[in-house]
């Protein structure tokens, strides 16, 4: 008789979640399946075996995997499993859960590899989610992040701290908002670092921060960034470039906040395009590209090149942009990023000395106003621009001698 084929056995414990074959499930027909043990481990911690300490053996293995797994999707899955695991450890083994958070935070700030720091940052956010928001203060997490972002620290510490800020903002959401406002000066400073690694991490952190800001958070954070970007609070070009980069990150605010942020951000960026510093001009153009990239109106996305060019060189490209807008048939409602790009061009056209340019700007403004009147969302997106457009339209209607 032929011996029966052995049943596939899935390894458990540390072997199930560690990389390099530990979490591999062998199949009779060959091949392997990886990964399911990672997210299931946290759920299993909610149903511990009788007389077994919840999470006692699994926690160190999850910590190691979160630190060493270089693939972002795997890190997210493992961190998702770590949240219920830490919750289960919180009461019976609170000291062990706190020690786990401390080790993950140390790995986030001190590990030599970028992938390990990113993985540990995922673990820090998951551990704090499981322990509760109070663990941020109890373990001095924010103070340690501020110390790591200090100017005297190394690149690895700054990259790890910024990665932690990004993941905390993504996982905790509005609960982390008060700490985001406190960390804002450190984020601005990180944008002006000489290392590409640190600057990229700062952009990722700022994007997640602005994605989750509430209306109140925007009111607190936006004035400082806007003042630095416009040069009202500083003349240092590095500081201005940092603030402009962060203004570009405001394009990733929640949709409800875009209508309040972009009408002030885009004019500031357009003004920075005329700065004497080449670095400030380049940063402003890149930030405007970020704003244009989140516009959802198809007709505006198709005219992205003409609109950006009109903002970069208004003296020569405004007429061309207005012609492109008049030649385009709009069939979709305008969203906040699209209107934020169009409003400065219309204002520049209505201020132009040439009567024909004024006429075209007025025609575009009238057409867009009629288009926005169809939906409440588009009307709300247009409302912040009316205080600037309405006086120009009235002046053109009453004070201009040209009949058109």
mmCIF file of C-alpha atoms in Angstrom:
data_model
loop_
_atom_site.group_PDB
_atom_site.id
_atom_site.type_symbol
_atom_site.label_atom_id
_atom_site.label_comp_id
_atom_site.label_asym_id
_atom_site.label_seq_id
_atom_site.Cartn_x
_atom_site.Cartn_y
_atom_site.Cartn_z
ATOM 1 C CA UNK A 1 0.000 0.000 0.000
ATOM 2 C CA UNK A 2 1.094 3.478 -0.742
ATOM 3 C CA UNK A 3 1.575 5.596 2.358
ATOM 4 C CA UNK A 4 -0.918 8.392 2.733
ATOM 5 C CA UNK A 5 0.385 11.839 1.957
ATOM 6 C CA UNK A 6 1.143 13.780 5.130
ATOM 7 C CA UNK A 7 -1.302 16.495 6.039
ATOM 8 C CA UNK A 8 -0.005 20.038 5.634
ATOM 9 C CA UNK A 9 1.057 21.479 8.948
ATOM 10 C CA UNK A 10 1.078 25.189 9.647
ATOM 11 C CA UNK A 11 3.728 26.256 12.081
ATOM 12 C CA UNK A 12 2.649 28.364 15.003
ATOM 13 C CA UNK A 13 4.243 30.660 17.527
ATOM 14 C CA UNK A 14 7.453 32.393 16.562
ATOM 15 C CA UNK A 15 7.960 30.243 13.456
ATOM 16 C CA UNK A 16 4.539 31.202 12.129
ATOM 17 C CA UNK A 17 5.163 34.907 12.022
ATOM 18 C CA UNK A 18 8.888 35.248 11.379
ATOM 19 C CA UNK A 19 10.015 35.691 7.789
ATOM 20 C CA UNK A 20 12.170 33.353 5.782
ATOM 21 C CA UNK A 21 9.947 30.305 5.755
ATOM 22 C CA UNK A 22 8.690 30.392 9.345
ATOM 23 C CA UNK A 23 5.215 31.388 8.237
ATOM 24 C CA UNK A 24 5.157 29.120 5.165
ATOM 25 C CA UNK A 25 2.333 26.595 4.791
ATOM 26 C CA UNK A 26 3.377 23.615 2.638
ATOM 27 C CA UNK A 27 0.803 22.220 0.222
ATOM 28 C CA UNK A 28 0.618 18.654 -1.176
ATOM 29 C CA UNK A 29 0.824 19.914 -4.754
ATOM 30 C CA UNK A 30 3.828 22.099 -4.110
ATOM 31 C CA UNK A 31 4.000 25.816 -3.652
ATOM 32 C CA UNK A 32 3.635 27.747 -0.472
ATOM 33 C CA UNK A 33 1.315 30.215 1.127
ATOM 34 C CA UNK A 34 2.688 33.025 3.204
ATOM 35 C CA UNK A 35 1.241 35.682 5.421
ATOM 36 C CA UNK A 36 -2.104 34.580 6.961
ATOM 37 C CA UNK A 37 -0.526 33.834 10.340
ATOM 38 C CA UNK A 38 0.503 37.455 10.706
ATOM 39 C CA UNK A 39 -2.908 39.145 10.931
ATOM 40 C CA UNK A 40 -4.549 36.123 12.588
ATOM 41 C CA UNK A 41 -2.110 36.136 15.500
ATOM 42 C CA UNK A 42 -3.595 39.271 17.048
ATOM 43 C CA UNK A 43 -7.112 37.873 16.786
ATOM 44 C CA UNK A 44 -5.957 34.645 18.410
ATOM 45 C CA UNK A 45 -4.764 36.614 21.414
ATOM 46 C CA UNK A 46 -8.391 37.474 22.179
ATOM 47 C CA UNK A 47 -9.136 33.770 22.761
ATOM 48 C CA UNK A 48 -6.222 32.498 24.867
ATOM 49 C CA UNK A 49 -6.109 28.918 25.980
ATOM 50 C CA UNK A 50 -7.110 28.252 29.579
ATOM 51 C CA UNK A 51 -4.395 28.997 32.117
ATOM 52 C CA UNK A 52 -2.205 30.510 29.412
ATOM 53 C CA UNK A 53 -0.800 33.991 29.769
ATOM 54 C CA UNK A 54 -2.243 36.013 26.859
ATOM 55 C CA UNK A 55 0.428 37.207 24.501
ATOM 56 C CA UNK A 56 3.363 36.033 26.667
ATOM 57 C CA UNK A 57 5.133 34.041 23.921
ATOM 58 C CA UNK A 58 3.794 35.821 20.877
ATOM 59 C CA UNK A 59 4.660 39.439 21.747
ATOM 60 C CA UNK A 60 8.465 39.221 21.281
ATOM 61 C CA UNK A 61 7.982 37.405 17.975
ATOM 62 C CA UNK A 62 5.603 40.074 16.694
ATOM 63 C CA UNK A 63 8.049 42.751 17.798
ATOM 64 C CA UNK A 64 10.867 41.119 15.862
ATOM 65 C CA UNK A 65 8.745 40.661 12.757
ATOM 66 C CA UNK A 66 7.451 44.249 12.812
ATOM 67 C CA UNK A 67 11.020 45.516 13.025
ATOM 68 C CA UNK A 68 12.537 43.264 10.392
ATOM 69 C CA UNK A 69 9.789 42.975 7.787
ATOM 70 C CA UNK A 70 10.804 45.367 5.038
ATOM 71 C CA UNK A 71 7.665 45.134 2.975
ATOM 72 C CA UNK A 72 5.153 47.822 3.877
ATOM 73 C CA UNK A 73 2.098 45.635 3.371
ATOM 74 C CA UNK A 74 3.493 42.983 5.665
ATOM 75 C CA UNK A 75 4.339 45.576 8.304
ATOM 76 C CA UNK A 76 0.799 46.954 8.204
ATOM 77 C CA UNK A 77 -0.715 43.472 8.532
ATOM 78 C CA UNK A 78 1.497 42.583 11.475
ATOM 79 C CA UNK A 79 0.817 45.914 13.179
ATOM 80 C CA UNK A 80 -2.929 45.323 12.743
ATOM 81 C CA UNK A 81 -2.514 42.035 14.572
ATOM 82 C CA UNK A 82 -0.440 43.676 17.285
ATOM 83 C CA UNK A 83 -3.261 46.024 18.356
ATOM 84 C CA UNK A 84 -5.612 43.362 19.828
ATOM 85 C CA UNK A 85 -2.598 41.491 21.173
ATOM 86 C CA UNK A 86 -1.472 44.495 23.220
ATOM 87 C CA UNK A 87 -5.049 45.100 24.352
ATOM 88 C CA UNK A 88 -5.165 41.547 25.685
ATOM 89 C CA UNK A 89 -1.835 42.080 27.470
ATOM 90 C CA UNK A 90 -2.803 45.452 28.945
ATOM 91 C CA UNK A 91 -4.503 44.304 32.155
ATOM 92 C CA UNK A 92 -2.818 41.010 33.055
ATOM 93 C CA UNK A 93 0.626 42.032 31.793
ATOM 94 C CA UNK A 94 0.665 45.818 31.612
ATOM 95 C CA UNK A 95 4.347 46.003 32.476
ATOM 96 C CA UNK A 96 5.239 43.666 29.619
ATOM 97 C CA UNK A 97 3.094 45.656 27.188
ATOM 98 C CA UNK A 98 4.818 48.864 28.301
ATOM 99 C CA UNK A 99 8.234 47.249 27.900
ATOM 100 C CA UNK A 100 7.237 46.143 24.391
ATOM 101 C CA UNK A 101 6.395 49.743 23.485
ATOM 102 C CA UNK A 102 9.714 50.946 24.894
ATOM 103 C CA UNK A 103 11.682 48.394 22.862
ATOM 104 C CA UNK A 104 9.808 49.222 19.671
ATOM 105 C CA UNK A 105 10.392 52.940 20.189
ATOM 106 C CA UNK A 106 14.099 52.352 20.792
ATOM 107 C CA UNK A 107 14.291 50.268 17.614
ATOM 108 C CA UNK A 108 12.450 52.985 15.690
ATOM 109 C CA UNK A 109 14.982 55.640 16.706
ATOM 110 C CA UNK A 110 18.188 53.597 16.823
ATOM 111 C CA UNK A 111 18.052 50.789 14.224
ATOM 112 C CA UNK A 112 20.606 51.181 11.416
ATOM 113 C CA UNK A 113 18.286 49.938 8.653
ATOM 114 C CA UNK A 114 15.545 52.089 7.148
ATOM 115 C CA UNK A 115 13.192 49.117 6.763
ATOM 116 C CA UNK A 116 13.620 48.188 10.421
ATOM 117 C CA UNK A 117 12.904 51.752 11.510
ATOM 118 C CA UNK A 118 9.751 51.840 9.370
ATOM 119 C CA UNK A 119 8.595 48.501 10.746
ATOM 120 C CA UNK A 120 9.256 49.577 14.314
ATOM 121 C CA UNK A 121 7.285 52.791 13.654
ATOM 122 C CA UNK A 122 4.307 50.654 12.624
ATOM 123 C CA UNK A 123 4.760 48.700 15.836
ATOM 124 C CA UNK A 124 4.931 51.832 18.006
ATOM 125 C CA UNK A 125 1.654 53.132 16.572
ATOM 126 C CA UNK A 126 -0.032 49.743 17.000
ATOM 127 C CA UNK A 127 1.202 49.363 20.594
ATOM 128 C CA UNK A 128 -0.073 52.822 21.523
ATOM 129 C CA UNK A 129 -3.393 52.063 19.866
ATOM 130 C CA UNK A 130 -3.669 48.935 22.005
ATOM 131 C CA UNK A 131 -2.530 50.571 25.242
ATOM 132 C CA UNK A 132 -4.605 53.715 24.760
ATOM 133 C CA UNK A 133 -3.781 57.356 24.025
ATOM 134 C CA UNK A 134 -2.634 57.858 27.609
ATOM 135 C CA UNK A 135 0.425 55.734 26.931
ATOM 136 C CA UNK A 136 1.870 58.585 24.836
ATOM 137 C CA UNK A 137 2.327 60.640 28.003
ATOM 138 C CA UNK A 138 2.960 57.734 30.349
ATOM 139 C CA UNK A 139 5.958 56.563 28.320
ATOM 140 C CA UNK A 140 7.130 60.006 27.177
ATOM 141 C CA UNK A 141 6.757 59.086 23.508
ATOM 142 C CA UNK A 142 6.246 62.625 22.173
ATOM 143 C CA UNK A 143 9.140 63.996 24.233
ATOM 144 C CA UNK A 144 11.431 61.295 22.831
ATOM 145 C CA UNK A 145 10.295 62.061 19.287
ATOM 146 C CA UNK A 146 10.977 65.764 19.808
ATOM 147 C CA UNK A 147 14.431 64.964 21.167
ATOM 148 C CA UNK A 148 15.158 62.759 18.144
ATOM 149 C CA UNK A 149 14.045 65.533 15.767
ATOM 150 C CA UNK A 150 16.347 68.018 17.463
ATOM 151 C CA UNK A 151 18.992 69.560 15.210
ATOM 152 C CA UNK A 152 21.824 67.737 16.962
ATOM 153 C CA UNK A 153 20.546 64.206 16.336
ATOM 154 C CA UNK A 154 21.597 61.958 13.469
ATOM 155 C CA UNK A 155 19.792 61.061 10.255
ATOM 156 C CA UNK A 156 18.646 57.649 11.486
ATOM 157 C CA UNK A 157 16.976 59.078 14.599
ATOM 158 C CA UNK A 158 15.225 61.794 12.601
ATOM 159 C CA UNK A 159 14.005 59.360 9.965
ATOM 160 C CA UNK A 160 12.689 57.003 12.652
ATOM 161 C CA UNK A 161 10.955 59.803 14.533
ATOM 162 C CA UNK A 162 9.287 61.139 11.378
ATOM 163 C CA UNK A 163 8.187 57.618 10.440
ATOM 164 C CA UNK A 164 6.662 57.265 13.908
ATOM 165 C CA UNK A 165 4.818 60.579 13.546
ATOM 166 C CA UNK A 166 3.440 59.440 10.186
ATOM 167 C CA UNK A 167 2.201 56.100 11.510
ATOM 168 C CA UNK A 168 0.787 57.601 14.716
ATOM 169 C CA UNK A 169 -1.150 60.166 12.679
ATOM 170 C CA UNK A 170 -2.459 57.434 10.371
ATOM 171 C CA UNK A 171 -3.460 54.976 13.129
ATOM 172 C CA UNK A 172 -4.679 57.306 15.895
ATOM 173 C CA UNK A 173 -6.361 59.907 13.692
ATOM 174 C CA UNK A 174 -7.920 62.854 15.498
ATOM 175 C CA UNK A 175 -6.741 61.535 18.879
ATOM 176 C CA UNK A 176 -3.180 62.419 17.896
ATOM 177 C CA UNK A 177 -4.097 65.913 16.674
ATOM 178 C CA UNK A 178 -3.024 67.901 19.791
ATOM 179 C CA UNK A 179 0.412 66.298 19.583
ATOM 180 C CA UNK A 180 0.618 67.008 15.841
ATOM 181 C CA UNK A 181 0.234 70.732 16.503
ATOM 182 C CA UNK A 182 3.038 70.565 19.075
ATOM 183 C CA UNK A 183 5.277 68.668 16.625
ATOM 184 C CA UNK A 184 4.608 71.069 13.728
ATOM 185 C CA UNK A 185 7.750 73.237 14.280
ATOM 186 C CA UNK A 186 9.885 70.085 14.227
ATOM 187 C CA UNK A 187 8.237 68.974 10.989
ATOM 188 C CA UNK A 188 8.952 72.349 9.405
ATOM 189 C CA UNK A 189 12.574 72.099 10.452
ATOM 190 C CA UNK A 190 12.851 68.587 9.022
ATOM 191 C CA UNK A 191 11.774 69.831 5.579
ATOM 192 C CA UNK A 192 14.954 71.911 5.399
ATOM 193 C CA UNK A 193 17.326 69.056 6.296
ATOM 194 C CA UNK A 194 20.168 68.277 3.921
ATOM 195 C CA UNK A 195 19.341 64.551 3.763
ATOM 196 C CA UNK A 196 16.885 63.327 1.119
ATOM 197 C CA UNK A 197 15.875 60.500 3.453
ATOM 198 C CA UNK A 198 14.810 62.928 6.170
ATOM 199 C CA UNK A 199 13.024 65.274 3.755
ATOM 200 C CA UNK A 200 11.073 62.419 2.169
ATOM 201 C CA UNK A 201 10.086 61.164 5.628
ATOM 202 C CA UNK A 202 8.988 64.692 6.563
ATOM 203 C CA UNK A 203 6.796 64.880 3.452
ATOM 204 C CA UNK A 204 5.184 61.549 4.296
ATOM 205 C CA UNK A 205 4.563 62.638 7.889
ATOM 206 C CA UNK A 206 3.121 66.004 6.860
ATOM 207 C CA UNK A 207 0.834 64.327 4.337
ATOM 208 C CA UNK A 208 -0.625 61.998 6.965
ATOM 209 C CA UNK A 209 -0.920 64.832 9.478
ATOM 210 C CA UNK A 210 -2.892 67.040 7.097
ATOM 211 C CA UNK A 211 -5.035 64.136 5.893
ATOM 212 C CA UNK A 212 -6.455 63.680 9.391
ATOM 213 C CA UNK A 213 -6.688 67.259 10.657
ATOM 214 C CA UNK A 214 -10.097 68.443 11.793
ATOM 215 C CA UNK A 215 -11.415 71.933 11.052
ATOM 216 C CA UNK A 216 -10.123 73.105 14.427
ATOM 217 C CA UNK A 217 -6.720 71.537 13.770
ATOM 218 C CA UNK A 218 -6.462 73.299 10.417
ATOM 219 C CA UNK A 219 -7.182 76.651 12.087
ATOM 220 C CA UNK A 220 -4.381 76.038 14.568
ATOM 221 C CA UNK A 221 -1.770 74.665 12.169
ATOM 222 C CA UNK A 222 -2.352 76.613 8.966
ATOM 223 C CA UNK A 223 -1.494 80.230 10.006
ATOM 224 C CA UNK A 224 2.037 79.339 11.125
ATOM 225 C CA UNK A 225 2.759 77.442 7.915
ATOM 226 C CA UNK A 226 1.237 80.160 5.730
ATOM 227 C CA UNK A 227 3.200 82.922 7.487
ATOM 228 C CA UNK A 228 6.480 81.083 7.020
ATOM 229 C CA UNK A 229 5.749 80.297 3.360
ATOM 230 C CA UNK A 230 4.861 83.877 2.457
ATOM 231 C CA UNK A 231 7.991 85.270 4.120
ATOM 232 C CA UNK A 232 6.092 87.279 6.725
ATOM 233 C CA UNK A 233 7.690 85.426 9.641
ATOM 234 C CA UNK A 234 11.100 84.546 8.226
ATOM 235 C CA UNK A 235 13.439 85.622 5.441
ATOM 236 C CA UNK A 236 15.494 82.419 5.537
ATOM 237 C CA UNK A 237 15.032 80.636 2.235
ATOM 238 C CA UNK A 238 15.414 77.183 3.772
ATOM 239 C CA UNK A 239 12.625 77.885 6.246
ATOM 240 C CA UNK A 240 10.442 79.230 3.444
ATOM 241 C CA UNK A 241 11.085 76.173 1.288
ATOM 242 C CA UNK A 242 10.136 73.961 4.243
ATOM 243 C CA UNK A 243 6.873 75.835 4.774
ATOM 244 C CA UNK A 244 6.093 75.761 1.037
ATOM 245 C CA UNK A 245 6.630 72.008 0.967
ATOM 246 C CA UNK A 246 4.216 71.692 3.860
ATOM 247 C CA UNK A 247 1.699 73.897 2.033
ATOM 248 C CA UNK A 248 1.913 71.422 -0.815
ATOM 249 C CA UNK A 249 1.045 68.705 1.692
ATOM 250 C CA UNK A 250 -2.192 70.564 2.541
ATOM 251 C CA UNK A 251 -3.514 69.248 -0.772
ATOM 252 C CA UNK A 252 -3.929 65.950 1.054
ATOM 253 C CA UNK A 253 -6.238 67.371 3.728
ATOM 254 C CA UNK A 254 -9.580 65.708 4.245
ATOM 255 C CA UNK A 255 -12.065 66.802 1.538
ATOM 256 C CA UNK A 256 -14.072 68.827 4.056
ATOM 257 C CA UNK A 257 -10.984 70.909 4.920
ATOM 258 C CA UNK A 258 -9.751 71.536 1.374
ATOM 259 C CA UNK A 259 -12.270 74.303 0.766
ATOM 260 C CA UNK A 260 -10.906 76.258 3.732
ATOM 261 C CA UNK A 261 -7.198 75.594 3.130
ATOM 262 C CA UNK A 262 -6.521 75.788 -0.607
ATOM 263 C CA UNK A 263 -8.044 79.251 -1.310
ATOM 264 C CA UNK A 264 -5.307 80.668 0.941
ATOM 265 C CA UNK A 265 -2.551 78.187 0.117
ATOM 266 C CA UNK A 266 -2.552 78.492 -3.684
ATOM 267 C CA UNK A 267 -2.249 82.334 -3.783
ATOM 268 C CA UNK A 268 0.651 82.089 -1.338
ATOM 269 C CA UNK A 269 2.318 79.518 -3.568
ATOM 270 C CA UNK A 270 1.651 81.625 -6.660
ATOM 271 C CA UNK A 271 3.267 84.603 -4.918
ATOM 272 C CA UNK A 272 6.311 82.509 -4.054
ATOM 273 C CA UNK A 273 6.802 81.791 -7.764
ATOM 274 C CA UNK A 274 8.024 85.378 -8.155
ATOM 275 C CA UNK A 275 10.590 85.108 -5.358
ATOM 276 C CA UNK A 276 14.213 85.991 -6.052
ATOM 277 C CA UNK A 277 15.422 82.653 -4.658
ATOM 278 C CA UNK A 278 15.506 79.841 -7.216
ATOM 279 C CA UNK A 279 15.015 77.262 -4.450
ATOM 280 C CA UNK A 280 11.828 78.975 -3.269
ATOM 281 C CA UNK A 281 10.484 79.138 -6.834
ATOM 282 C CA UNK A 282 11.216 75.472 -7.471
ATOM 283 C CA UNK A 283 9.562 74.455 -4.194
ATOM 284 C CA UNK A 284 6.469 76.534 -5.005
ATOM 285 C CA UNK A 285 6.150 74.947 -8.454
ATOM 286 C CA UNK A 286 6.457 71.453 -6.955
ATOM 287 C CA UNK A 287 3.830 72.303 -4.342
ATOM 288 C CA UNK A 288 1.440 73.549 -7.035
ATOM 289 C CA UNK A 289 1.968 70.272 -8.879
ATOM 290 C CA UNK A 290 0.908 68.495 -5.673
ATOM 291 C CA UNK A 291 -2.275 70.578 -5.544
ATOM 292 C CA UNK A 292 -2.994 69.910 -9.214
ATOM 293 C CA UNK A 293 -2.463 66.183 -8.708
ATOM 294 C CA UNK A 294 -5.433 65.922 -6.312
ATOM 295 C CA UNK A 295 -7.868 67.799 -8.573
ATOM 296 C CA UNK A 296 -10.643 65.391 -9.535
ATOM 297 C CA UNK A 297 -12.400 67.426 -12.243
ATOM 298 C CA UNK A 298 -11.393 65.747 -15.543
ATOM 299 C CA UNK A 299 -11.501 68.968 -17.559
ATOM 300 C CA UNK A 300 -9.124 70.721 -15.149
ATOM 301 C CA UNK A 301 -6.763 67.732 -15.031
ATOM 302 C CA UNK A 302 -6.581 67.855 -18.841
ATOM 303 C CA UNK A 303 -5.489 71.519 -18.664
ATOM 304 C CA UNK A 304 -2.947 71.028 -15.874
ATOM 305 C CA UNK A 305 0.020 72.175 -17.978
ATOM 306 C CA UNK A 306 -1.649 75.412 -19.116
ATOM 307 C CA UNK A 307 -2.888 76.256 -15.618
ATOM 308 C CA UNK A 308 0.467 75.666 -13.926
ATOM 309 C CA UNK A 309 2.194 77.683 -16.629
ATOM 310 C CA UNK A 310 -0.230 80.573 -16.062
ATOM 311 C CA UNK A 311 0.586 80.531 -12.358
ATOM 312 C CA UNK A 312 4.326 80.363 -13.012
ATOM 313 C CA UNK A 313 4.378 83.081 -15.721
ATOM 314 C CA UNK A 314 1.149 85.112 -15.387
ATOM 315 C CA UNK A 315 2.332 87.965 -17.614
ATOM 316 C CA UNK A 316 2.649 85.752 -20.695
ATOM 317 C CA UNK A 317 0.573 82.621 -20.065
ATOM 318 C CA UNK A 318 -2.680 83.931 -18.549
ATOM 319 C CA UNK A 319 -4.270 84.619 -21.951
ATOM 320 C CA UNK A 320 -3.395 81.129 -23.202
ATOM 321 C CA UNK A 321 -4.890 79.509 -20.085
ATOM 322 C CA UNK A 322 -8.117 81.517 -20.440
ATOM 323 C CA UNK A 323 -8.387 80.503 -24.106
ATOM 324 C CA UNK A 324 -7.928 76.856 -23.109
ATOM 325 C CA UNK A 325 -10.666 77.171 -20.479
ATOM 326 C CA UNK A 326 -13.069 78.816 -22.932
ATOM 327 C CA UNK A 327 -12.400 76.094 -25.484
ATOM 328 C CA UNK A 328 -13.099 73.292 -23.020
ATOM 329 C CA UNK A 329 -16.646 72.064 -22.466
ATOM 330 C CA UNK A 330 -17.185 71.338 -18.769
ATOM 331 C CA UNK A 331 -19.479 68.418 -17.973
ATOM 332 C CA UNK A 332 -18.438 67.768 -14.365
ATOM 333 C CA UNK A 333 -18.804 69.746 -11.150
ATOM 334 C CA UNK A 334 -15.694 71.541 -9.914
ATOM 335 C CA UNK A 335 -14.009 70.406 -6.703
ATOM 336 C CA UNK A 336 -12.019 72.515 -4.246
ATOM 337 C CA UNK A 337 -8.511 71.829 -5.689
ATOM 338 C CA UNK A 338 -9.707 72.681 -9.205
ATOM 339 C CA UNK A 339 -11.240 75.979 -8.116
ATOM 340 C CA UNK A 340 -8.140 76.810 -6.076
ATOM 341 C CA UNK A 341 -6.042 76.525 -9.246
ATOM 342 C CA UNK A 342 -8.469 78.524 -11.388
ATOM 343 C CA UNK A 343 -9.204 81.432 -9.025
ATOM 344 C CA UNK A 344 -5.736 83.116 -9.130
ATOM 345 C CA UNK A 345 -5.750 82.926 -12.937
ATOM 346 C CA UNK A 346 -9.173 84.558 -13.114
ATOM 347 C CA UNK A 347 -8.081 87.280 -10.698
ATOM 348 C CA UNK A 348 -4.978 87.967 -12.767
ATOM 349 C CA UNK A 349 -7.067 88.111 -15.943
ATOM 350 C CA UNK A 350 -9.571 90.551 -14.432
ATOM 351 C CA UNK A 351 -6.712 92.846 -13.340
ATOM 352 C CA UNK A 352 -5.046 92.790 -16.767
ATOM 353 C CA UNK A 353 -4.808 96.027 -18.718
ATOM 354 C CA UNK A 354 -5.912 94.407 -21.969
ATOM 355 C CA UNK A 355 -9.696 94.605 -22.380
ATOM 356 C CA UNK A 356 -9.803 91.311 -24.307
ATOM 357 C CA UNK A 357 -8.087 89.451 -21.461
ATOM 358 C CA UNK A 358 -10.571 90.958 -18.972
ATOM 359 C CA UNK A 359 -13.477 89.908 -21.187
ATOM 360 C CA UNK A 360 -12.276 86.321 -21.390
ATOM 361 C CA UNK A 361 -11.661 86.131 -17.650
ATOM 362 C CA UNK A 362 -15.181 87.457 -17.006
ATOM 363 C CA UNK A 363 -16.659 84.885 -19.399
ATOM 364 C CA UNK A 364 -14.810 82.028 -17.669
ATOM 365 C CA UNK A 365 -15.849 83.312 -14.237
ATOM 366 C CA UNK A 366 -19.497 83.468 -15.305
ATOM 367 C CA UNK A 367 -19.434 79.999 -16.822
ATOM 368 C CA UNK A 368 -17.794 78.467 -13.758
ATOM 369 C CA UNK A 369 -20.256 80.204 -11.433
ATOM 370 C CA UNK A 370 -23.164 78.775 -13.412
ATOM 371 C CA UNK A 371 -21.552 75.342 -13.327
ATOM 372 C CA UNK A 372 -21.026 75.500 -9.554
ATOM 373 C CA UNK A 373 -24.616 76.523 -8.882
ATOM 374 C CA UNK A 374 -25.828 73.021 -9.730
ATOM 375 C CA UNK A 375 -24.579 71.249 -6.601
ATOM 376 C CA UNK A 376 -24.259 72.261 -2.967
ATOM 377 C CA UNK A 377 -20.727 70.872 -2.777
ATOM 378 C CA UNK A 378 -19.502 72.931 -5.737
ATOM 379 C CA UNK A 379 -21.234 76.045 -4.403
ATOM 380 C CA UNK A 380 -19.494 75.585 -1.054
ATOM 381 C CA UNK A 381 -16.141 75.157 -2.838
ATOM 382 C CA UNK A 382 -16.681 78.406 -4.779
ATOM 383 C CA UNK A 383 -17.770 80.483 -1.775
ATOM 384 C CA UNK A 384 -14.244 81.140 -0.336
ATOM 385 C CA UNK A 385 -13.131 82.656 -3.668
ATOM 386 C CA UNK A 386 -16.034 85.096 -4.056
ATOM 387 C CA UNK A 387 -14.673 87.843 -1.744
ATOM 388 C CA UNK A 388 -11.702 88.191 -4.121
ATOM 389 C CA UNK A 389 -13.540 87.707 -7.418
ATOM 390 C CA UNK A 390 -16.694 89.747 -6.822
ATOM 391 C CA UNK A 391 -15.020 93.187 -6.429
ATOM 392 C CA UNK A 392 -12.982 92.603 -9.592
ATOM 393 C CA UNK A 393 -16.083 91.632 -11.555
ATOM 394 C CA UNK A 394 -17.967 94.689 -10.266
ATOM 395 C CA UNK A 395 -15.076 96.980 -11.139
ATOM 396 C CA UNK A 396 -14.919 95.534 -14.653
ATOM 397 C CA UNK A 397 -18.664 95.919 -15.114
ATOM 398 C CA UNK A 398 -18.871 99.513 -13.870
ATOM 399 C CA UNK A 399 -15.470 101.099 -14.325
ATOM 400 C CA UNK A 400 -14.207 99.620 -17.588
ATOM 401 C CA UNK A 401 -14.876 101.712 -20.691
ATOM 402 C CA UNK A 402 -14.835 98.728 -23.057
ATOM 403 C CA UNK A 403 -18.438 97.665 -23.821
ATOM 404 C CA UNK A 404 -17.616 93.900 -23.865
#
